PDB file of C-alpha atoms in Angstrom:
ATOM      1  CA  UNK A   1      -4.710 -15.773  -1.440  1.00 66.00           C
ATOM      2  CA  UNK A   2      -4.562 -12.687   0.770  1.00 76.00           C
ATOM      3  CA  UNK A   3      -5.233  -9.175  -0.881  1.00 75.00           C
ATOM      4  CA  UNK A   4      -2.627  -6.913  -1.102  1.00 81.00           C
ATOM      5  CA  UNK A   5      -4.476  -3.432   0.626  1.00 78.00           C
ATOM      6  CA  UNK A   6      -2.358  -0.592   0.155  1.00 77.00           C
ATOM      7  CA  UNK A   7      -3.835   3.242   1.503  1.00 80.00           C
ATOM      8  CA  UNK A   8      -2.179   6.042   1.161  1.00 76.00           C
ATOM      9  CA  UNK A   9      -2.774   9.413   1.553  1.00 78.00           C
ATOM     10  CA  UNK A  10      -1.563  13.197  -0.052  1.00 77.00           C
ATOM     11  CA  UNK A  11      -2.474  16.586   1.938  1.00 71.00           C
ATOM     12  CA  UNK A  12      -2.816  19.831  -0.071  1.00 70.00           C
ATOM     13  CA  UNK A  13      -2.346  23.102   1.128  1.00 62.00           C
ATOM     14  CA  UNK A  14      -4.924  26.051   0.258  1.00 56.00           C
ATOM     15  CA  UNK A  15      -4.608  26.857  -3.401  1.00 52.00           C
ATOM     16  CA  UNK A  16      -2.432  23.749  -4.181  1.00 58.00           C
ATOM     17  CA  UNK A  17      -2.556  24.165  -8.093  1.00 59.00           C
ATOM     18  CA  UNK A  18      -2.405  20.061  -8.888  1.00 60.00           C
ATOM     19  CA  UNK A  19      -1.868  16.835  -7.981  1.00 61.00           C
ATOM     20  CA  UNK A  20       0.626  14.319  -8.983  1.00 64.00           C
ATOM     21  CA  UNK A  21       0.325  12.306 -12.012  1.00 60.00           C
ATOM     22  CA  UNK A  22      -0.345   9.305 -10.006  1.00 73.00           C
ATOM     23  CA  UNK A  23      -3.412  10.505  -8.398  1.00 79.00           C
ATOM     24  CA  UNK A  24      -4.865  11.680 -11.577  1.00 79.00           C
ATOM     25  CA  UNK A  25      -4.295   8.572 -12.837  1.00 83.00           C
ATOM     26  CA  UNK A  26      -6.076   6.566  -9.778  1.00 86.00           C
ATOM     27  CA  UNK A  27      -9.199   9.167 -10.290  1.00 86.00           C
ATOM     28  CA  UNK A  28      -9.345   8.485 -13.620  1.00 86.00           C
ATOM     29  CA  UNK A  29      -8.777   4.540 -13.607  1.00 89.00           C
ATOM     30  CA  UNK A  30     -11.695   4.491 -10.524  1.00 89.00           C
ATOM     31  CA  UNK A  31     -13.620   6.806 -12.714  1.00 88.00           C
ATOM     32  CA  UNK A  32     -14.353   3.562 -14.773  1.00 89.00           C
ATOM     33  CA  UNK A  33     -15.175   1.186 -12.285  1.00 90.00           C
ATOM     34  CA  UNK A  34     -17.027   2.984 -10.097  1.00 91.00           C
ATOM     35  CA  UNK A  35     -20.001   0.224  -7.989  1.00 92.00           C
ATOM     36  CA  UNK A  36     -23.052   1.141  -9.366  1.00 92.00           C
ATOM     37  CA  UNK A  37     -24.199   2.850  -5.896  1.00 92.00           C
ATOM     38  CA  UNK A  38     -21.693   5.489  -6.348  1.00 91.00           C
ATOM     39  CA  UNK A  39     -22.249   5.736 -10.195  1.00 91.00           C
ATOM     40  CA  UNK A  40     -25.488   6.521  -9.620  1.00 90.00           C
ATOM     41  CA  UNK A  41     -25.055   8.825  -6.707  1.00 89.00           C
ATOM     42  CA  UNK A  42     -22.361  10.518  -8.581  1.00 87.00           C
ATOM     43  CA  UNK A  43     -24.804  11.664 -11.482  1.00 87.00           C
ATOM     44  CA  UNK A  44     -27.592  12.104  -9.243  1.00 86.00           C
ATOM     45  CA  UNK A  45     -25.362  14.865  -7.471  1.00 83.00           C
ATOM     46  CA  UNK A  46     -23.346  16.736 -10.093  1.00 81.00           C
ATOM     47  CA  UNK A  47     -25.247  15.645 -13.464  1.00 82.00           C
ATOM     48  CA  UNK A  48     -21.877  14.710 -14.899  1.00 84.00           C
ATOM     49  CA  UNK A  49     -21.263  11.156 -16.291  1.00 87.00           C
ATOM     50  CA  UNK A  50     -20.089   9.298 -13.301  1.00 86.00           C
ATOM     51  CA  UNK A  51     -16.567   8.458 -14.836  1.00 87.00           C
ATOM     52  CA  UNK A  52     -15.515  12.010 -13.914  1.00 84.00           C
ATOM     53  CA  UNK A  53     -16.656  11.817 -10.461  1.00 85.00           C
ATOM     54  CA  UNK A  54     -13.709  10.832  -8.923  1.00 84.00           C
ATOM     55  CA  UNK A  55     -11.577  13.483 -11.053  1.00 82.00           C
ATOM     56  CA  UNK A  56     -14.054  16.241  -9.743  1.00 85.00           C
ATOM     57  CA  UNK A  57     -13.848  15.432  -6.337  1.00 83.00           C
ATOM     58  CA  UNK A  58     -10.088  15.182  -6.467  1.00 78.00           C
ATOM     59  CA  UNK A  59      -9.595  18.351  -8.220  1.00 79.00           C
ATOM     60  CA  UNK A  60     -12.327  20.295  -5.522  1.00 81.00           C
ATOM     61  CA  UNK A  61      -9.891  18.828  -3.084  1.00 79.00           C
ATOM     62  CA  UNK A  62      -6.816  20.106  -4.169  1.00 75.00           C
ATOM     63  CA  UNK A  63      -7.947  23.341  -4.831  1.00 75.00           C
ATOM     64  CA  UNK A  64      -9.591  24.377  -1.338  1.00 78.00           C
ATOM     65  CA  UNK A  65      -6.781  22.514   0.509  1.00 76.00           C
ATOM     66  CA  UNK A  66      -7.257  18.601   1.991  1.00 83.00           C
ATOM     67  CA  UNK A  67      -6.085  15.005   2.137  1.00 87.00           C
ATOM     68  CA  UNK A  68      -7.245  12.169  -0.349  1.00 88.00           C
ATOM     69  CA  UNK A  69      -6.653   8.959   0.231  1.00 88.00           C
ATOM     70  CA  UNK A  70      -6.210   6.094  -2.145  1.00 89.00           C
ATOM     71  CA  UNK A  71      -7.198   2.292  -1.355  1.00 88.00           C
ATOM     72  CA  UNK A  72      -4.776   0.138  -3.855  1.00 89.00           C
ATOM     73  CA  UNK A  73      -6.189  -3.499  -3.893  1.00 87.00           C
ATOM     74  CA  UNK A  74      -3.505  -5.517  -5.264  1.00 87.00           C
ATOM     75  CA  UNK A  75      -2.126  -2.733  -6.777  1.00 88.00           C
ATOM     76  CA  UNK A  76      -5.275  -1.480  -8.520  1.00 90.00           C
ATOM     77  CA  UNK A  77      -7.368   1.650  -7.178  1.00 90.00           C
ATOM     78  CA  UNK A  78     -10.526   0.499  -5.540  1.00 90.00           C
ATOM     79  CA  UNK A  79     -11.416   3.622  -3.654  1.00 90.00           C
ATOM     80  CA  UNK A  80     -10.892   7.384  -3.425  1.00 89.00           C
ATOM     81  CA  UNK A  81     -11.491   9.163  -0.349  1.00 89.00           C
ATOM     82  CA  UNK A  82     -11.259  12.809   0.862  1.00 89.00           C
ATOM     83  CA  UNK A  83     -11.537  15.863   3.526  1.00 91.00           C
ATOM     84  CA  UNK A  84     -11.588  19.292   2.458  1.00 89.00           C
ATOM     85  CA  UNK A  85     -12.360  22.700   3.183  1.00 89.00           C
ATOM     86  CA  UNK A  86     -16.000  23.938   2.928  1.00 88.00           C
ATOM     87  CA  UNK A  87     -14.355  27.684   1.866  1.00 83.00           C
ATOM     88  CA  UNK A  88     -11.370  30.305   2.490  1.00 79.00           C
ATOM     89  CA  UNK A  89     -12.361  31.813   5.906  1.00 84.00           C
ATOM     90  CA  UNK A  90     -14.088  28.250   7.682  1.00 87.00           C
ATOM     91  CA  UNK A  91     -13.118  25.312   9.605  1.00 91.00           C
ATOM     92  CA  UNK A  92     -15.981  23.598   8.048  1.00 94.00           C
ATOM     93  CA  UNK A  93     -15.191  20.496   6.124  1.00 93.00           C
ATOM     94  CA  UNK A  94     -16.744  18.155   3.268  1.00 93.00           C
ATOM     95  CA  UNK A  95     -15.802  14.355   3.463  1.00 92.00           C
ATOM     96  CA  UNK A  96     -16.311  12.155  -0.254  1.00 90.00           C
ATOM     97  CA  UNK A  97     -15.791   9.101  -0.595  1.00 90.00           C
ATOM     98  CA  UNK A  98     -15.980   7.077  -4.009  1.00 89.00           C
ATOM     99  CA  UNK A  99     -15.258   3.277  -4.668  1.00 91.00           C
ATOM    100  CA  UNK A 100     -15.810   0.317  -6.732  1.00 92.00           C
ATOM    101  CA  UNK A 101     -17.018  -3.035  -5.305  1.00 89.00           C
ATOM    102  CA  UNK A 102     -13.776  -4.424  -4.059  1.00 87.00           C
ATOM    103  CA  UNK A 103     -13.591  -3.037  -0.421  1.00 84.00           C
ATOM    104  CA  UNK A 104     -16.520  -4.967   0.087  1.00 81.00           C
ATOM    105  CA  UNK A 105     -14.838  -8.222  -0.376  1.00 82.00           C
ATOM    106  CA  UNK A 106     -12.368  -7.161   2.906  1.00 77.00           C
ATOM    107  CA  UNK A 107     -14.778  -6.041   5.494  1.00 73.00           C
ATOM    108  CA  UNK A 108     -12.494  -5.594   8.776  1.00 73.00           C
ATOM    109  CA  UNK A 109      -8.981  -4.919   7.044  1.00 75.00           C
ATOM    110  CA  UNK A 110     -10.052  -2.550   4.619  1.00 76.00           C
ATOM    111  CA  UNK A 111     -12.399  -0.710   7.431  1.00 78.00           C
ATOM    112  CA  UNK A 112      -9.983  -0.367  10.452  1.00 80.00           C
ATOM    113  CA  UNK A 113      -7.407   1.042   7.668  1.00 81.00           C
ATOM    114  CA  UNK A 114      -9.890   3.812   6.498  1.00 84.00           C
ATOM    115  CA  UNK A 115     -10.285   4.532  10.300  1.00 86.00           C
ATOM    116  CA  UNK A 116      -6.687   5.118  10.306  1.00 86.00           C
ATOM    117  CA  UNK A 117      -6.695   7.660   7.630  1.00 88.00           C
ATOM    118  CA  UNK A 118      -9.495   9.085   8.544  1.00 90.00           C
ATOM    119  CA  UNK A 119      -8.039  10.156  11.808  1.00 91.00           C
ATOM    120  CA  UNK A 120      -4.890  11.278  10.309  1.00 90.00           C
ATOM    121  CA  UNK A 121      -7.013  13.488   8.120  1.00 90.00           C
ATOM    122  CA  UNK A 122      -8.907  15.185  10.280  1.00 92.00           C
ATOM    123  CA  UNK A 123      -6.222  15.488  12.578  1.00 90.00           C
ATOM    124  CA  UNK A 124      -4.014  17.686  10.090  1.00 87.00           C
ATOM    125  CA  UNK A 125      -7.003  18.978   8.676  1.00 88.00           C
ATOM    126  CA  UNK A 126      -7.373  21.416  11.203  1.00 89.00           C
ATOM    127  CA  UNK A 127     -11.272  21.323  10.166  1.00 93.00           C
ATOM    128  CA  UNK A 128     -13.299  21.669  13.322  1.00 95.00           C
ATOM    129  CA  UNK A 129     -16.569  20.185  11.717  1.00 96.00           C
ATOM    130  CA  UNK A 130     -17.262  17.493   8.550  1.00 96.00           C
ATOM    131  CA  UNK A 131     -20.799  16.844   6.691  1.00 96.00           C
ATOM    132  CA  UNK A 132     -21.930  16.055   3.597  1.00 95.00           C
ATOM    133  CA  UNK A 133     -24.877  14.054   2.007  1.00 95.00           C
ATOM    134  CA  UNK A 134     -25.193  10.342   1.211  1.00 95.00           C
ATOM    135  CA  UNK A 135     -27.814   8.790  -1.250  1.00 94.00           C
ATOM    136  CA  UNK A 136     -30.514   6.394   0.938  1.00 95.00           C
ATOM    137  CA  UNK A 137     -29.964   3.739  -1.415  1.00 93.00           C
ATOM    138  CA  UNK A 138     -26.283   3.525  -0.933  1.00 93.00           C
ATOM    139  CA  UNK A 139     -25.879   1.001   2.006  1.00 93.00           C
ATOM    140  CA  UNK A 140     -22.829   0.090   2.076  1.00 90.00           C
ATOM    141  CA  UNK A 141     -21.629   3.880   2.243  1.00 92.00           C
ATOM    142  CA  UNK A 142     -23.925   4.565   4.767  1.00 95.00           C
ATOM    143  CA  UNK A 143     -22.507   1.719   7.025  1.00 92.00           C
ATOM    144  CA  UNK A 144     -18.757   3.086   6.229  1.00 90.00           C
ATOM    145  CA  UNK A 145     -19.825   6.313   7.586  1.00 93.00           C
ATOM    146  CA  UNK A 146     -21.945   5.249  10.359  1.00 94.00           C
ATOM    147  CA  UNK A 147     -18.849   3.111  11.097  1.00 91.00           C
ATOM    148  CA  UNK A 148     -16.189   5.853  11.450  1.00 92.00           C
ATOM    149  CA  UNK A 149     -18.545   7.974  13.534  1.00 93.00           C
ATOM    150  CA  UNK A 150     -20.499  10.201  11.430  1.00 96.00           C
ATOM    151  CA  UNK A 151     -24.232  10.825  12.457  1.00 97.00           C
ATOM    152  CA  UNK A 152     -27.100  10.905   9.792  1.00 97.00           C
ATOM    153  CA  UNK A 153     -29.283  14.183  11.367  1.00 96.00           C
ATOM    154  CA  UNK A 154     -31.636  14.887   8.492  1.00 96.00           C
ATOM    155  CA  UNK A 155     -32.988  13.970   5.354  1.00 96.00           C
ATOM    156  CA  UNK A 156     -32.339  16.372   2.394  1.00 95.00           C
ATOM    157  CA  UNK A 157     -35.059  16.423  -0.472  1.00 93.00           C
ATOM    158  CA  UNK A 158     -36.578  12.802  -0.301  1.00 93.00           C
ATOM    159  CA  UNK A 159     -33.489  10.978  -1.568  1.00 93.00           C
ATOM    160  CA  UNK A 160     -30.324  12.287   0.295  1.00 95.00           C
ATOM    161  CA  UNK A 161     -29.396  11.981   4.156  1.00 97.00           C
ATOM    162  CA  UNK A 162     -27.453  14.763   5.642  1.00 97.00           C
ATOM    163  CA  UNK A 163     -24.386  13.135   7.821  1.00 97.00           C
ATOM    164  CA  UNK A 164     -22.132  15.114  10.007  1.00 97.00           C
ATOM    165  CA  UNK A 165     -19.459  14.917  13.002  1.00 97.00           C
ATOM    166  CA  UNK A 166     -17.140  16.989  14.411  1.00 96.00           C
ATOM    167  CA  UNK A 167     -13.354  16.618  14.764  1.00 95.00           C
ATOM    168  CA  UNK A 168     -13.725  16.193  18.027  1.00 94.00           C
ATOM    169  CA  UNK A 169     -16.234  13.664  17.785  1.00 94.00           C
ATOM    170  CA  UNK A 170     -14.168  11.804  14.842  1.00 93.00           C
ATOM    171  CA  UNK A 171     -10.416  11.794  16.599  1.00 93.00           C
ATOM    172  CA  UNK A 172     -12.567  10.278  19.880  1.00 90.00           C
ATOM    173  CA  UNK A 173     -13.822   7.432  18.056  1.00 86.00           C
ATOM    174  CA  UNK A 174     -11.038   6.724  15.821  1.00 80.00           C
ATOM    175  CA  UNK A 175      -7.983   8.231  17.251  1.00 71.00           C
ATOM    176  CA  UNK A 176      -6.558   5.147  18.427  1.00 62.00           C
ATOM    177  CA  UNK A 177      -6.520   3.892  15.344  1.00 55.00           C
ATOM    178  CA  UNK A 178      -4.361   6.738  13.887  1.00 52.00           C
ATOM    179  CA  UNK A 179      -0.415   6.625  13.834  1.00 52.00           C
ATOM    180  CA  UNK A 180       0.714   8.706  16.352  1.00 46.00           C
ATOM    181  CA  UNK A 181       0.789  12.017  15.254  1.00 45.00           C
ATOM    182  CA  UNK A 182       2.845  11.113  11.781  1.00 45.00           C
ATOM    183  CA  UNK A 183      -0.137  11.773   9.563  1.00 46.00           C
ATOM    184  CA  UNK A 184      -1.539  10.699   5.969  1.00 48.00           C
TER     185      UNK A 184
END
């Protein structure tokens, strides 16, 4: 039977105070089922239970203005995903991404999708640059973000890789997948 994939997507402005009830409820129901690579990244980053990661990274997102993206997999939340602002006075952005081991299963579909959003994002971002760090054991993140166009510069600390792109470099490599201007 074919999966019913579902993504959509919420901006915030700066200093947005909350997000709907729905979205909470997504972070929290991910929370849960989080794949173990992302569980373990999760608590290697913030020290937190993992459960809360997706919460967290919601709530950062919505507070320095962003977009998050949901992936519903027949009608469940399988992934979180996310641009926001680095601080007040930048164009510097973060990217996040958090999931459980569904997308997996749907390779092309679910991946040309993300592409989609991600474009969108960035585009009404208005961000001019995107990083963030990756755990080296996490291989299927790092192909996700290798895929969409982000390059892995550096290693940070032995365990993390340091990935980055600019907007520029992003919108060029997945523009075409985006819809025309009408955003998340």
């Amino acid at each position: 039977m074919k999966p019913d994939i579902h993504i959509f997507c919420e901006y915030f402005p700066v200093f947005a105070d909350r997000a709907s009830w729905g979205l909470n409820g997504y972070a929290m129901e991910l929370g849960a089922r989080l794949c173990p690579a992302d569980a373990r990244e999760a608590e290697l980053a913030t020290g937190r239970p993992a459960e809360y990661a997706p919460h967290s990274c919601l709530l950062d997102t919505v507070r320095s203005g962003g977009a998050v993206a949901v992936c519903l997999i027949n009608g469940k939340p399988e992934m979180m995903w996310g641009v926001r602002r680095k601080g007040l006075l930048t164009r510097e952005g973060e990217v996040w991404a958090l999931r459980s081991s569904e997308p997996e299963k749907y390779g092309l579909r679910f991946a040309r999708e993300s592409r989609r959003q991600l474009a969108d994002m960035v585009r009404l971002s208005g961000l001019t640059t995107f990083d963030n760090v990756v755990h080296v054991q996490n291989k299927a993140a790092i192909r996700w973000i290798e895929w969409l166009g982000f390059h892995i510069d550096r290693k940070v600390g032995k365990d993390w890789l340091h990935f980055q792109a600019t907007a520029e470099q992003l919108l060029a490599r997945n523009g075409k997948e985006a819809r025309n201007g009408r955003g998340c």
